[in-house]
Amino acid sequence: MPFLSVTGLARSFGRSQVLVEAGFDLERGGRLTIAGRSGSGKTTLLRILAGLERADRGVVRFDGVAASDGRRILLPPWRRPVQMVFQDLGLWPNRSVRRHLLDPLAAQGVPRAEARSRTRALLARLGLAPLARRRPGRLSGGEARRLAFARALAPEPELLLLDEPFASLDPVARAEGLALLDEVLAATRAAVVLVTHDPAEARALGGEVAVLRRGRLAPPRPAVEVCADDETFRRELAES
Amino acid sequence: MIAARLRRSPAPLLGLAAVATAAASWLPLLPVLPPLLTGDAFTGLAEPRLAGLFLRTLRLAGGAALLSLLLGLPLALLASRLAAPGRSLWRLLLPLPLLLPPLMIAQAWHGLTGMDGPLAALFALGVCAAPFPALLAARALERQAASSHEAALLAGGPRLALAEMLRTATPAALLGAAFAFVFAATDFAVPDYFASVGEKFSVYAAEVFNAWRRAGLDPADSASSYAEGMAVAAPLVALAGLVLLLALAAGDLTGGADRGSGRRPPLLPLGRAAAPAALLGLALTTLLVLLPLGRIAWETGRAGPLAGGSWSGRAGAAFDQALDLGREDLGRSLANAAWAGLGAMIVAPIWAHLLVRWRRRPRAVLLQTALALPLLAPAVGFGLGAIVVFNRDLFWNFYDGPGLPPLVLGGRYLPIAVFLLAERLSRVPREREEAAALAGASFAARLYRYRLGGAFGAWLLAGGLVAVFTVREVDLAILLPAANHTAAVRYFNALHFARDNFVAAFGLVIAAVLFLPVAAAAALRGLRGPEDR
């Protein structure tokens, strides 16, 4: 039984059909990139997986248990084994870096001592320890991105959703972002679903790539095949 | 070249704003300057009576601010972001206590409970001012980055999401409470009403008035007595200023850290807590709006001066009388409000632009302080200052004419429009002005058309608030002969002559006239969809 199973997912906004019968399976610890052009419905798909958005039809299952069924959200976001890194990061402007990790753990009932030690370890691992008392407004773009990843990793999710986390970065920052992705992948055993239109990110994640075309998700294929080079990837997207 | 054009100082417009603000907001405060600067005015401050007055006013204003916060913050959450039944109704009714004359709230609660004394004044002023923290917090909550809320939901569930919403709303709510403090500290009519119906007590705004009255009406004497009275107020004005500036700075420091993608944040699902939350919303709305309005409505037909006949007959007669006797005064009030609001809509954006441009620089704090002064001074003192300045041969026609009330009333409430627009302009993308500059637009076009064009709701709200406060201001209007024939003064006089039916009916007419545009704007907003966030 796959860890994550998505079948027949459909979603439309007004007359615009964003997802049509989208489906895929993902094993525990698997890696999947959802690739598609801007506005193709990638983020909507991710948000449905997280339980932040309702589908019109289709089922999302974790370990065989239905989390969303059609318009019904059976498992709310906070009961799913999921964390997400948002495109605009979604940091909490009035909480310190340390609190970004500590407070979710406290909310999940992790004992205080354990929450502190996990927070310390994760901040150290992602190079945020010296910034522990800063608020997001006083972080650089790269530091803020690290914090968003650290927050998502802290509750040790089984599925990590990454919504174009390195979009609109300059080449240097993007290279740093890919290095960060390597660090993150080394730090977690979670399955990862990455949404992107950048072949370098898809290659860095590895695993498989599924291209979203006119709301339909093509069957996943190995990343080394779809993203063999930028031109191949561009052609795959152009067809969508 | 574009950078130079953006930096270029719009001298004519700045000059216009400076002249208008000087005449409307700063001139009435001028007479207090010499004795304050020389220190002569502070000689009486050591008196135990004045110290007691200061402490009582401090307790009253602090208590009212705290109450407004306790009532306003939960209502803001319920009206803006919690998925509980009744949300649209709470959102619509949220501004209503701000539109009602504070005396009307005081009269209603006295009628309902028989309350009097300083605690009653604290309660009434807190209830009246609750929309300040409620509205500002609701706006902050509606602007929270959707992803920030959703990240909290994923990471810690509804409890963490709620905690994050509270952290988002708190700086704005504190700013609202600071406004509540300022309004309560400078109010004269409400404490005066509760002192007149029960336990006698005084506040410092009354001392300003009494000091002036002791000296008589001679302009030379009144200038010095006004200064003496205002000097009593000086410590509290300074404290109110400090509170307001700290709250503005706190909002500035925490407000702009995360703007998100512009997507509206979703409602927080409450599950089984939805019904209790709806009950809390109903309870708060009942306390703030429905009970006082219900009491006033009941009083329109209560046996009183219009004795005889049924309740509905007496209520009908009271409304007839209110419309008949009060129509012209209400018309003058609305005309004053329209001019004051319009003036604020022209002048406030210029100061708001400067505050945004000078953000986090010392001169921005100086400008904020200067602009806030007319609001921090008691309205009574501001009105007496206007008399001292304008009651001269040189201004004789102007002093008695229809121009002075909108000028002075608008001048007192201009800071609210400026601070509101400064906050709004700080969120207009800079590229919008730069694109307009590239296209050759003048400063005025860039400011009024391209930057405020996308923030029309806030611009209208700024003018609307000044207009509303102009209509409901009684402390200042009662002192200016030219403003004596207005709705608020007629209401004040009728209340003190115990014409209960008329007072109630006229109060409801004023409230309805002020509330109709708000309701229309809410409906229009629903039709037009959201403006730029």
Tab-separated table of N, CA, C and O in Angstrom, chain A residues 47 50 52 77-78 82-84 86 88-95 99 103-104 107-108 135 137 151 155, chain B residues 145 147-158 160 163-164 167-168 171 254 257-258 260-261 263 269:
chain	number	residue	atom	x	y	z
A	47	ARG	N	-1.896	22.183	-2.150
A	47	ARG	CA	-2.772	22.667	-1.067
A	47	ARG	C	-3.873	21.634	-0.760
A	47	ARG	O	-4.297	21.505	0.384
A	50	ALA	N	-2.335	19.069	1.400
A	50	ALA	CA	-2.146	19.543	2.776
A	50	ALA	C	-3.475	19.702	3.516
A	50	ALA	O	-3.485	19.897	4.727
A	52	LEU	N	-5.518	22.162	2.867
A	52	LEU	CA	-5.801	23.599	2.953
A	52	LEU	C	-6.839	24.022	1.918
A	52	LEU	O	-7.341	25.131	1.948
A	77	PRO	N	-5.893	19.856	8.248
A	77	PRO	CA	-4.451	19.968	7.969
A	77	PRO	C	-3.584	19.545	9.143
A	77	PRO	O	-2.570	18.883	8.954
A	78	TRP	N	-3.994	19.918	10.361
A	78	TRP	CA	-3.134	19.663	11.513
A	78	TRP	C	-3.155	18.199	11.969
A	78	TRP	O	-2.402	17.830	12.847
A	82	VAL	N	1.814	16.029	7.543
A	82	VAL	CA	2.302	16.879	6.448
A	82	VAL	C	2.826	18.207	6.993
A	82	VAL	O	2.240	18.768	7.921
A	83	GLN	N	3.921	18.700	6.431
A	83	GLN	CA	4.328	20.090	6.632
A	83	GLN	C	4.630	20.686	5.261
A	83	GLN	O	4.870	19.952	4.303
A	84	MET	N	4.610	21.999	5.195
A	84	MET	CA	4.728	22.645	3.875
A	84	MET	C	5.652	23.860	3.960
A	84	MET	O	5.617	24.596	4.959
A	86	PHE	N	6.026	27.272	2.094
A	86	PHE	CA	5.224	28.074	1.168
A	86	PHE	C	6.124	28.913	0.265
A	86	PHE	O	7.242	29.260	0.635
A	88	ASP	N	5.843	32.048	-0.455
A	88	ASP	CA	6.223	33.311	0.194
A	88	ASP	C	6.661	33.070	1.641
A	88	ASP	O	6.696	33.984	2.446
A	89	LEU	N	6.956	31.834	1.954
A	89	LEU	CA	7.513	31.356	3.232
A	89	LEU	C	6.496	31.347	4.375
A	89	LEU	O	6.486	30.452	5.185
A	90	GLY	N	5.665	32.393	4.475
A	90	GLY	CA	4.638	32.392	5.520
A	90	GLY	C	5.218	32.381	6.921
A	90	GLY	O	4.685	31.728	7.821
A	91	LEU	N	6.297	33.119	7.122
A	91	LEU	CA	6.884	33.169	8.475
A	91	LEU	C	5.992	34.006	9.382
A	91	LEU	O	5.137	34.753	8.919
A	92	TRP	N	6.227	33.869	10.669
A	92	TRP	CA	5.408	34.585	11.656
A	92	TRP	C	6.167	35.819	12.117
A	92	TRP	O	7.169	35.702	12.851
A	93	PRO	N	5.722	37.011	11.702
A	93	PRO	CA	6.532	38.218	11.912
A	93	PRO	C	6.787	38.562	13.379
A	93	PRO	O	7.764	39.233	13.674
A	94	ASN	N	5.923	38.090	14.274
A	94	ASN	CA	6.089	38.479	15.681
A	94	ASN	C	6.687	37.371	16.546
A	94	ASN	O	6.601	37.434	17.764
A	95	ARG	N	7.258	36.338	15.922
A	95	ARG	CA	7.903	35.275	16.703
A	95	ARG	C	9.377	35.190	16.325
A	95	ARG	O	9.733	35.362	15.157
A	99	ARG	N	11.270	30.504	18.391
A	99	ARG	CA	9.842	30.265	18.645
A	99	ARG	C	9.140	29.634	17.437
A	99	ARG	O	8.127	28.966	17.589
A	103	ASP	N	7.297	26.632	19.323
A	103	ASP	CA	5.847	26.758	19.554
A	103	ASP	C	5.032	25.663	18.857
A	103	ASP	O	4.106	25.110	19.462
A	104	PRO	N	5.343	25.321	17.599
A	104	PRO	CA	4.609	24.203	16.992
A	104	PRO	C	4.811	22.904	17.756
A	104	PRO	O	3.867	22.130	17.935
A	107	ALA	N	2.699	23.022	20.737
A	107	ALA	CA	1.287	22.860	20.370
A	107	ALA	C	0.961	21.396	20.077
A	107	ALA	O	-0.171	20.972	20.238
A	108	GLN	N	1.981	20.640	19.632
A	108	GLN	CA	1.747	19.221	19.335
A	108	GLN	C	1.959	18.335	20.545
A	108	GLN	O	1.931	17.105	20.434
A	135	ARG	N	13.822	38.116	14.896
A	135	ARG	CA	12.511	37.951	14.252
A	135	ARG	C	12.701	37.942	12.731
A	135	ARG	O	13.718	38.429	12.252
A	137	GLY	N	11.721	39.722	10.369
A	137	GLY	CA	11.996	41.009	9.744
A	137	GLY	C	13.472	41.361	9.733
A	137	GLY	O	13.904	42.217	8.966
A	151	ARG	N	11.283	25.152	10.220
A	151	ARG	CA	9.960	25.058	10.844
A	151	ARG	C	9.197	23.841	10.311
A	151	ARG	O	8.523	23.134	11.061
A	155	PRO	N	8.500	19.321	13.243
A	155	PRO	CA	7.556	18.302	13.737
A	155	PRO	C	7.805	16.912	13.158
A	155	PRO	O	7.003	16.017	13.379
B	145	ALA	N	-0.786	37.473	6.284
B	145	ALA	CA	-0.442	36.650	5.120
B	145	ALA	C	-1.145	35.303	5.257
B	145	ALA	O	-1.049	34.660	6.298
B	147	SER	N	-0.437	32.521	3.964
B	147	SER	CA	0.498	31.413	4.167
B	147	SER	C	0.963	31.352	5.619
B	147	SER	O	1.216	30.275	6.157
B	148	SER	N	1.079	32.500	6.256
B	148	SER	CA	1.492	32.537	7.657
B	148	SER	C	0.438	31.845	8.531
B	148	SER	O	0.760	31.069	9.436
B	149	HIS	N	-0.831	32.110	8.225
B	149	HIS	CA	-1.926	31.474	8.955
B	149	HIS	C	-1.936	29.973	8.674
B	149	HIS	O	-2.062	29.151	9.599
B	150	GLU	N	-1.776	29.618	7.397
B	150	GLU	CA	-1.849	28.199	7.036
B	150	GLU	C	-0.660	27.417	7.598
B	150	GLU	O	-0.806	26.257	8.001
B	151	ALA	N	0.491	28.071	7.651
B	151	ALA	CA	1.659	27.410	8.248
B	151	ALA	C	1.391	27.121	9.724
B	151	ALA	O	1.763	26.055	10.234
B	152	ALA	N	0.725	28.047	10.403
B	152	ALA	CA	0.401	27.840	11.815
B	152	ALA	C	-0.598	26.689	11.973
B	152	ALA	O	-0.476	25.871	12.884
B	153	LEU	N	-1.566	26.632	11.056
B	153	LEU	CA	-2.555	25.548	11.100
B	153	LEU	C	-1.876	24.186	10.933
B	153	LEU	O	-2.167	23.235	11.658
B	154	LEU	N	-0.949	24.110	9.965
B	154	LEU	CA	-0.267	22.847	9.707
B	154	LEU	C	0.658	22.465	10.852
B	154	LEU	O	0.747	21.316	11.252
B	155	ALA	N	1.334	23.482	11.391
B	155	ALA	CA	2.381	23.183	12.373
B	155	ALA	C	1.828	22.960	13.774
B	155	ALA	O	2.390	22.195	14.546
B	156	GLY	N	0.743	23.623	14.116
B	156	GLY	CA	0.287	23.515	15.499
B	156	GLY	C	-1.217	23.487	15.662
B	156	GLY	O	-1.707	23.583	16.795
B	157	GLY	N	-1.952	23.409	14.549
B	157	GLY	CA	-3.405	23.319	14.648
B	157	GLY	C	-4.063	24.644	14.982
B	157	GLY	O	-3.404	25.692	15.029
B	158	PRO	N	-5.370	24.607	15.238
B	158	PRO	CA	-6.126	25.854	15.439
B	158	PRO	C	-5.598	26.691	16.609
B	158	PRO	O	-5.665	27.910	16.579
B	160	LEU	N	-2.475	27.134	17.694
B	160	LEU	CA	-1.330	27.944	17.279
B	160	LEU	C	-1.773	29.008	16.276
B	160	LEU	O	-1.289	30.151	16.303
B	163	ALA	N	-3.312	31.719	18.221
B	163	ALA	CA	-2.265	32.481	18.922
B	163	ALA	C	-1.555	33.413	17.947
B	163	ALA	O	-1.244	34.571	18.278
B	164	GLU	N	-1.318	32.931	16.731
B	164	GLU	CA	-0.648	33.751	15.728
B	164	GLU	C	-1.540	34.919	15.300
B	164	GLU	O	-1.075	36.032	15.065
B	167	ARG	N	-1.284	37.496	17.958
B	167	ARG	CA	-0.027	38.250	17.838
B	167	ARG	C	-0.092	39.242	16.685
B	167	ARG	O	0.480	40.320	16.747
B	168	THR	N	-0.779	38.857	15.622
B	168	THR	CA	-0.914	39.760	14.460
B	168	THR	C	-1.778	40.966	14.828
B	168	THR	O	-1.497	42.094	14.424
B	171	PRO	N	-0.626	44.475	18.040
B	171	PRO	CA	-0.109	45.845	17.872
B	171	PRO	C	-1.184	46.820	17.393
B	171	PRO	O	-1.273	47.954	17.890
B	254	THR	N	6.149	46.047	13.716
B	254	THR	CA	5.729	44.671	13.516
B	254	THR	C	4.803	44.504	12.320
B	254	THR	O	4.574	43.385	11.898
B	257	ALA	N	6.453	43.195	8.446
B	257	ALA	CA	7.462	42.158	8.303
B	257	ALA	C	7.068	41.093	7.282
B	257	ALA	O	7.907	40.550	6.604
B	258	ASP	N	5.805	40.779	7.169
B	258	ASP	CA	5.408	39.708	6.270
B	258	ASP	C	4.112	40.089	5.581
B	258	ASP	O	3.053	40.054	6.176
B	260	GLY	N	3.091	38.570	2.666
B	260	GLY	CA	2.508	37.420	1.987
B	260	GLY	C	2.274	37.676	0.517
B	260	GLY	O	2.785	38.634	-0.056
B	261	SER	N	1.493	36.797	-0.097
B	261	SER	CA	1.315	36.860	-1.541
B	261	SER	C	0.121	37.712	-1.942
B	261	SER	O	-0.170	37.867	-3.108
B	263	ARG	N	-2.940	36.932	-1.086
B	263	ARG	CA	-4.125	36.091	-0.963
B	263	ARG	C	-4.766	36.367	0.396
B	263	ARG	O	-4.078	36.527	1.396
B	269	PRO	N	-11.494	27.514	11.155
B	269	PRO	CA	-12.647	26.667	11.499
B	269	PRO	C	-12.698	26.454	13.011
B	269	PRO	O	-11.679	26.217	13.651
